[in-house]
Amino acid sequence: MTVSKPQTRRQRRGWLRDLRRLALFVLRRTLALLVTVLMGVYLTIIIANMGGRVDEIRRVQIRSTIAEEVRASPEFSDLGAERRNDLIEERVQLEVERLNLDEPFIYRSFDYLNQAVRLNLGRAEQMTSDRGSRRVRDIITERLPATLVLFGTANLLVFFTAVFVALRLSRRYGSALDRTVIGLAPSSAAPGWFYGIFLILVFAFILPVLPAGGMLAVPPPQGTLAYALSVLQHMALPVAAMFISQIFISIYSWRTFFLIHASEDYVEMARAKGLPERAIERRYILRPTLAPIVTSFLLMLIGLWSGAIILEQVFNWPGLGTLLFQAIGHRDTPVIIGGVVIFAYLLAATVFVLDILYAILDPRVRVGPE
Amino acid sequence: MVAAALAAIGTPAPGASGSDPAGSEPSQRRGALVDRVVFTEESNPGKVVGQIETGARHVLAQGITNAVIHRQLLNARQVTFAVSYGSSAELTLNPAGPALADGSLNPFGVPAIREALNWLVDRQYIASELYGGLAEPRYLPLSTAFPDYARLAATARKLELAYSYQPERARRIITREMNALGARLRDGRWHYDGEPVRLKLLIRTEDARRQVGDYVANRLEAVDFAVDRLYRTADQAAPIWLASDPAAGKWHLYTGGWVSTVINRDQAQNFADFYTPRGRPSPLWQAYEPSDELDEIAQRLERRDYDSSAQRRELMIRALTLAMENSVRVWLVDQLNLWPHAANVELAVDLAGGVAGSRLWPYTLRFTDRVGGEVIVSSPSVLTDPWNPVAGTNWLYDQMMIRALQDAAVLPDPFTGLYWPQRLAGAEVTIVEDTPVQRTHDWLTLDRQAEITVPPDTWIAWDAGAGRFVTVGERYPEGLTARTRTRLRFEQGYLDRRWHDGTRMSLADMVLPWILEFARADEASALIDRSHVPTHETFREHFRGWRIVSREPLVVDVYSDQIYPDAETIVAARTPVVLPWHVLALGIRAETSGELAFSSDKADRRSVPWLSLVSGPSLPVLDRHREGALADGYVPFRRTLAEYVGESAPARRYRALGEWRAERDHYWVGDGPFYLESVHPVAGTLVLARFPDFPDRSDKWLRFTSVPIPEPAVDGPITVALDESARFRLSITSGGDPYPPEAIRTVSYLLFDGAGVLSHQGTAEPTDGGWRITLPRDRIETLGAGANRLEVTVRSDRVALPRFATHVFATIPADGELPQ
């Protein structure tokens, strides 16, 4: 079969039109996401600094800390009051200059934003990384592996178990197992750290067979295998806590989702045609629901970034959640912004990728007017 | 089986700590009494107590003030605890007014109302109920655990009784003063200018001060004030009470708290610090208006403007009375901090600083049932800031670990704060006449001279351009005098010791830190550090030079105008730091080349890493400089230092350091009873191992592992006829054993009559196996019939904390008839 020239031209015009639309779409989405990221980050800067009020708090803290250091130090105990107050003033001034608190907050806020959007995370103001670096990048990347390994394991476990079990349950609607899962779903109202406390009590103190917290044995074992085993051993309780907390509601949620799709007319039609269950599952249920599954999966993946503050605290896990907690406690704006800006970029990138994936996965999603 | 499985993957089974069978007695062993100490990060003290109970941890390096954990501790069979007294709680009052800027009334602008608050609050209730017994009532601006309180115990006791809980008296005074101010009581509330008098009480929420705040609010409401309870964290409260103008009336009371991590042997400064505008350059302090007398005495005490201990004592007694009348602060309690550890573990705990502030813990930590083994210590923070010995971390918990790695020339007594020699054979302190300094221990001498002339060859400054010390003769050709000369005689073979990397010490290790002290404050030096300059300038104000008198044995003279009341403290303040020069040399090279900086401030200004000798981005930089230094035979400040490098040729030192780095993966080299075996920053774990070449016997400091607090008990008649004399017996014990009589400094008593008026005071007389107080008939007669109280105060030479005992007895008429 041959294709006529006018038809080829029409096809080419069609591709060009599609490409143009796609480019416009990409541009529009990119700009929209960039603006969203900018707004999100700037809002974080404003909130983290309480609109500049943190400057006032910090100045008072600096003065108070230095005054107390000088007062308590025997080195300065015989200084006259005037000389001592001069010393306090000099040291306060140095610290104020170090933290650029002598600049108006509004200028600094745009400086923070400028550096953040360029992913120049800069230096922390108070904190240092565990290894002793002041660079925010080092501070964050040092904690990232611990968070990824713990929350990645738990979330992937929850996600795939939930999808797999939910798919099965959607076919055994009303069975004893189905009713049990529905009955247990409210147990997810309690967060992971809540179960963590009980697990620690039972497995670390009453039995005791597992460690109560931390990421490694004390002292850390030598050798890669022993090291890996030790990490696994320390992960057991937090992963179990997260799993217990999330699994039933996840199964319930996916099961309901699959049930809705399983009762669509085209699925009934397939059943009526006598197609095997696995084929129905794969072609008529999973495929149309792939977009939400992928969305959920990707959002879960980027959700790993933030860790979980309380869970990490309960299990003394050296992850990003603990880091964020410490950064907020120290009011270390660059570290807080660093964590947020990376999350914002990851979120924006994920949304962008999802927009493209939707178009690929679901033919009903089209770009622009027909 | 479970234990075996856990052990296989590196987790010791509960209770398993291993031990070294060799050297089964502390006296047969050298250095630390345990083989390894592992520090690990854990911020939940309740969890750690549980871990100590199961044997997974042994010591918690965090003070506990929580009553719930206190109960947990009392119920734990494998856990015990030590007690420290370093923190206190008080009510800070806004003294502005009484008329504030907005026209409202601030009752606390009137000293009499402030003073009345002392009678309004029941400190005993606060200590026992609100703090769950983890506090002791405090009335005065002196910590009840520190030596000044013990020295003034009798006066303190009198004042405490005078200011004890008397709510009706408080109400009477407040009513009188409020009426005098023009306020009127209407509908059960004070009103001023037609408006209710509302007191803004800033209540800290992080600890028991929340309950204290509520209690104080209730008490104020009970005397007819309307109270706004403003619950705030430290961050939220600070801008209000510290930074706002008191006359603006944003607050009236604040639940304050203070912490001391060392035993402060001279609290005379407290009057100026807490009651006069000289305390701080903050708006609140500038609002203080002490009486002329209080202001003058505070200033004299601050300047140490007195000739003798007796004169100081008189000034302190008067200042205490005036401070209570002024009462811009109402002291409430001295808080107790509990430091849990396993029942089979022992260590010296500082009376003020607890475990984390203890200087002797590395020398005393041990299992009571064996020698050796591994102790696991939980700390709220590990490697909080970068470690370097010049301007590195200053965090309490980091310092606790570092203290195990560095040996000190003198170490403070954990119970009195007085220093004992560790690497000194002796010291001679010479002071100019009429300087109020006292000596307690006999390992040092104290002499007085009319004038102390600083020898011309003494080093007094550093010439960064020329790279050499400047002598007194050059800087002060007309001569220079000082208020003190401290001659430090180091022990024989002091410099024959070895650093942890195996290199032998040299005088350069002592001289280089001196050079750095000056060079880091010198504009002409590449090591200039702005953050060091203010502190250095203060040091220069009293520093009058130092010189090496003899090299073997090492004798050093230090001249200074700085005075402390205790000669032991003067020696400690003058003792030079000793640090491995080859390690400092790498830091000096790195800072000079602009790649690293010793201090946080300089690192931030230059956007380079803050130098850490133990981990992080500093290590590769130091590696490079070590190789460069080895190749160049680098000696910092060579012109001066070369003379002192001695046998320790640079190449040998740098090679040893390279091997150390390869083996240990860090650059921290010390001379303490432990060396830093390994660092695991992200896991929050540090491992210290016993330094086998440590020169001292392991039992050298073991006498400080139990606090010798005297426990007095008075026994005597319950009724005494007015025509009889009375005799009371006093026994003093500690931990159930009789207290050594030679360690008791004084046993004094106060006798109060039925009206609570001090009738008589005196001292007890020692007897065989105890003490005796005899009250002759004429003393008894002056009491009149009624219930009397005998208050006994015991002071010991071995602990700063005075202890009290009370005996209540009735005096009855001579005819035996009891009064109606």
GROMACS .gro file of C-alpha atoms in nm, chain A residues 56-57 60-61 64 67-68 71 74-79 81 83-85 87 89-91 94 97-98 123 128 130-134 142 205 209 212-213 216-221 229-230 233 314-316 318 331, chain B residues 6 9-11 36 38 40-42 47 50-51 235 238-239 242-243 258 269 273 278 280-281 302 304 374 384-386 530-531 534-535 538 541 562 564 600 603-605 607-608 610 615-616 680-682 685 687:
model
  102
   56GLU     CA    1   1.511   3.956   6.673
   57ILE     CA    2   1.496   3.625   6.860
   60VAL     CA    3   1.847   3.819   7.193
   61GLN     CA    4   1.972   3.460   7.202
   64SER     CA    5   2.204   3.613   7.621
   67ALA     CA    6   2.656   3.727   7.835
   68GLU     CA    7   2.607   3.400   8.021
   71ARG     CA    8   2.954   3.562   8.332
   74PRO     CA    9   3.634   3.217   8.559
   75GLU     CA   10   3.864   3.370   8.298
   76PHE     CA   11   3.660   3.691   8.307
   77SER     CA   12   3.548   3.683   8.667
   78ASP     CA   13   3.765   3.970   8.783
   79LEU     CA   14   3.690   4.199   8.492
   81ALA     CA   15   3.155   4.544   8.481
   83ARG     CA   16   3.504   4.599   8.059
   84ARG     CA   17   3.298   4.284   8.077
   85ASN     CA   18   3.006   4.449   7.902
   87LEU     CA   19   3.366   4.226   7.583
   89GLU     CA   20   2.931   4.373   7.300
   90GLU     CA   21   3.237   4.291   7.090
   91ARG     CA   22   3.154   3.923   7.080
   94LEU     CA   23   3.114   3.945   6.571
   97GLU     CA   24   2.820   3.997   6.149
   98ARG     CA   25   2.893   3.628   6.100
  123ARG     CA   26   2.656   2.714   5.448
  128THR     CA   27   2.753   2.112   6.116
  130ASP     CA   28   2.801   1.470   6.155
  131ARG     CA   29   3.142   1.466   5.992
  132GLY     CA   30   3.194   1.832   6.070
  133SER     CA   31   3.111   2.014   5.747
  134ARG     CA   32   2.921   2.342   5.744
  142GLU     CA   33   2.520   1.269   5.477
  205PHE     CA   34   1.312  -0.432   7.660
  209VAL     CA   35   1.601  -0.952   7.101
  212ALA     CA   36   1.591  -0.016   7.077
  213GLY     CA   37   1.722   0.230   6.825
  216LEU     CA   38   2.417   0.031   6.382
  217ALA     CA   39   2.538  -0.180   6.668
  218VAL     CA   40   2.746  -0.003   6.929
  219PRO     CA   41   3.032   0.002   6.843
  220PRO     CA   42   2.973  -0.041   6.468
  221PRO     CA   43   3.087  -0.384   6.349
  229LEU     CA   44   2.347  -0.729   5.889
  230SER     CA   45   2.366  -0.480   6.169
  233GLN     CA   46   1.880  -0.572   6.238
  314VAL     CA   47   1.169   0.741   6.845
  315PHE     CA   48   1.413   0.504   6.678
  316ASN     CA   49   1.707   0.741   6.703
  318PRO     CA   50   2.006   0.944   6.183
  331ARG     CA   51   1.649   2.798   6.343
  376LEU     CA   52   2.343  -1.085   6.829
  379ILE     CA   53   2.646  -0.926   6.404
  380GLY     CA   54   2.817  -0.696   6.643
  381THR     CA   55   2.554  -0.634   6.909
  406ARG     CA   56   3.713   0.069   7.598
  408VAL     CA   57   3.196   0.364   7.352
  410THR     CA   58   2.673   0.665   7.133
  411GLU     CA   59   2.409   0.923   7.059
  412GLU     CA   60   2.066   0.889   7.216
  417LYS     CA   61   1.491   0.475   7.681
  420GLY     CA   62   1.568   0.095   8.012
  421GLN     CA   63   1.878   0.003   7.815
  605ASP     CA   64   1.289   3.146   7.226
  608ALA     CA   65   1.358   3.587   7.552
  609PRO     CA   66   1.257   3.882   7.332
  612LEU     CA   67   1.536   4.013   7.795
  613ALA     CA   68   1.496   4.257   7.511
  628TRP     CA   69   2.034   2.927   8.567
  639GLN     CA   70   3.000   3.827   9.192
  643ASP     CA   71   2.537   4.007   8.834
  648ARG     CA   72   2.636   4.615   8.590
  650ARG     CA   73   2.441   4.280   8.184
  651PRO     CA   74   2.400   4.543   7.917
  672GLU     CA   75   3.291   4.217   9.240
  674ARG     CA   76   3.742   4.177   9.540
  744GLU     CA   77   3.380  -0.212   7.772
  754THR     CA   78   2.820   1.824   6.781
  755ASP     CA   79   3.078   2.057   6.632
  756PRO     CA   80   3.417   1.996   6.470
  900ARG     CA   81   3.880   3.830   6.481
  901SER     CA   82   3.678   3.609   6.709
  904PRO     CA   83   3.839   4.029   7.231
  905THR     CA   84   3.921   3.733   7.455
  908THR     CA   85   4.113   4.057   7.809
  911GLU     CA   86   4.506   4.301   8.052
  932GLN     CA   87   4.454   3.811   8.790
  934TYR     CA   88   4.127   3.416   9.255
  970SER     CA   89   3.388   2.870   6.340
  973ALA     CA   90   3.571   2.944   5.873
  974ASP     CA   91   3.240   3.114   5.798
  975ARG     CA   92   3.399   3.441   5.697
  977SER     CA   93   3.378   3.003   5.349
  978VAL     CA   94   3.617   2.719   5.425
  980TRP     CA   95   3.592   2.455   6.020
  985SER     CA   96   3.630   1.356   6.042
  986GLY     CA   97   3.488   1.533   5.741
 1050HIS     CA   98   3.165   0.682   6.326
 1051PRO     CA   99   3.007   1.021   6.267
 1052VAL     CA  100   2.678   0.932   6.098
 1055THR     CA  101   2.940   0.666   6.780
 1057VAL     CA  102   3.518   0.452   7.049
   0.00000   0.00000   0.00000
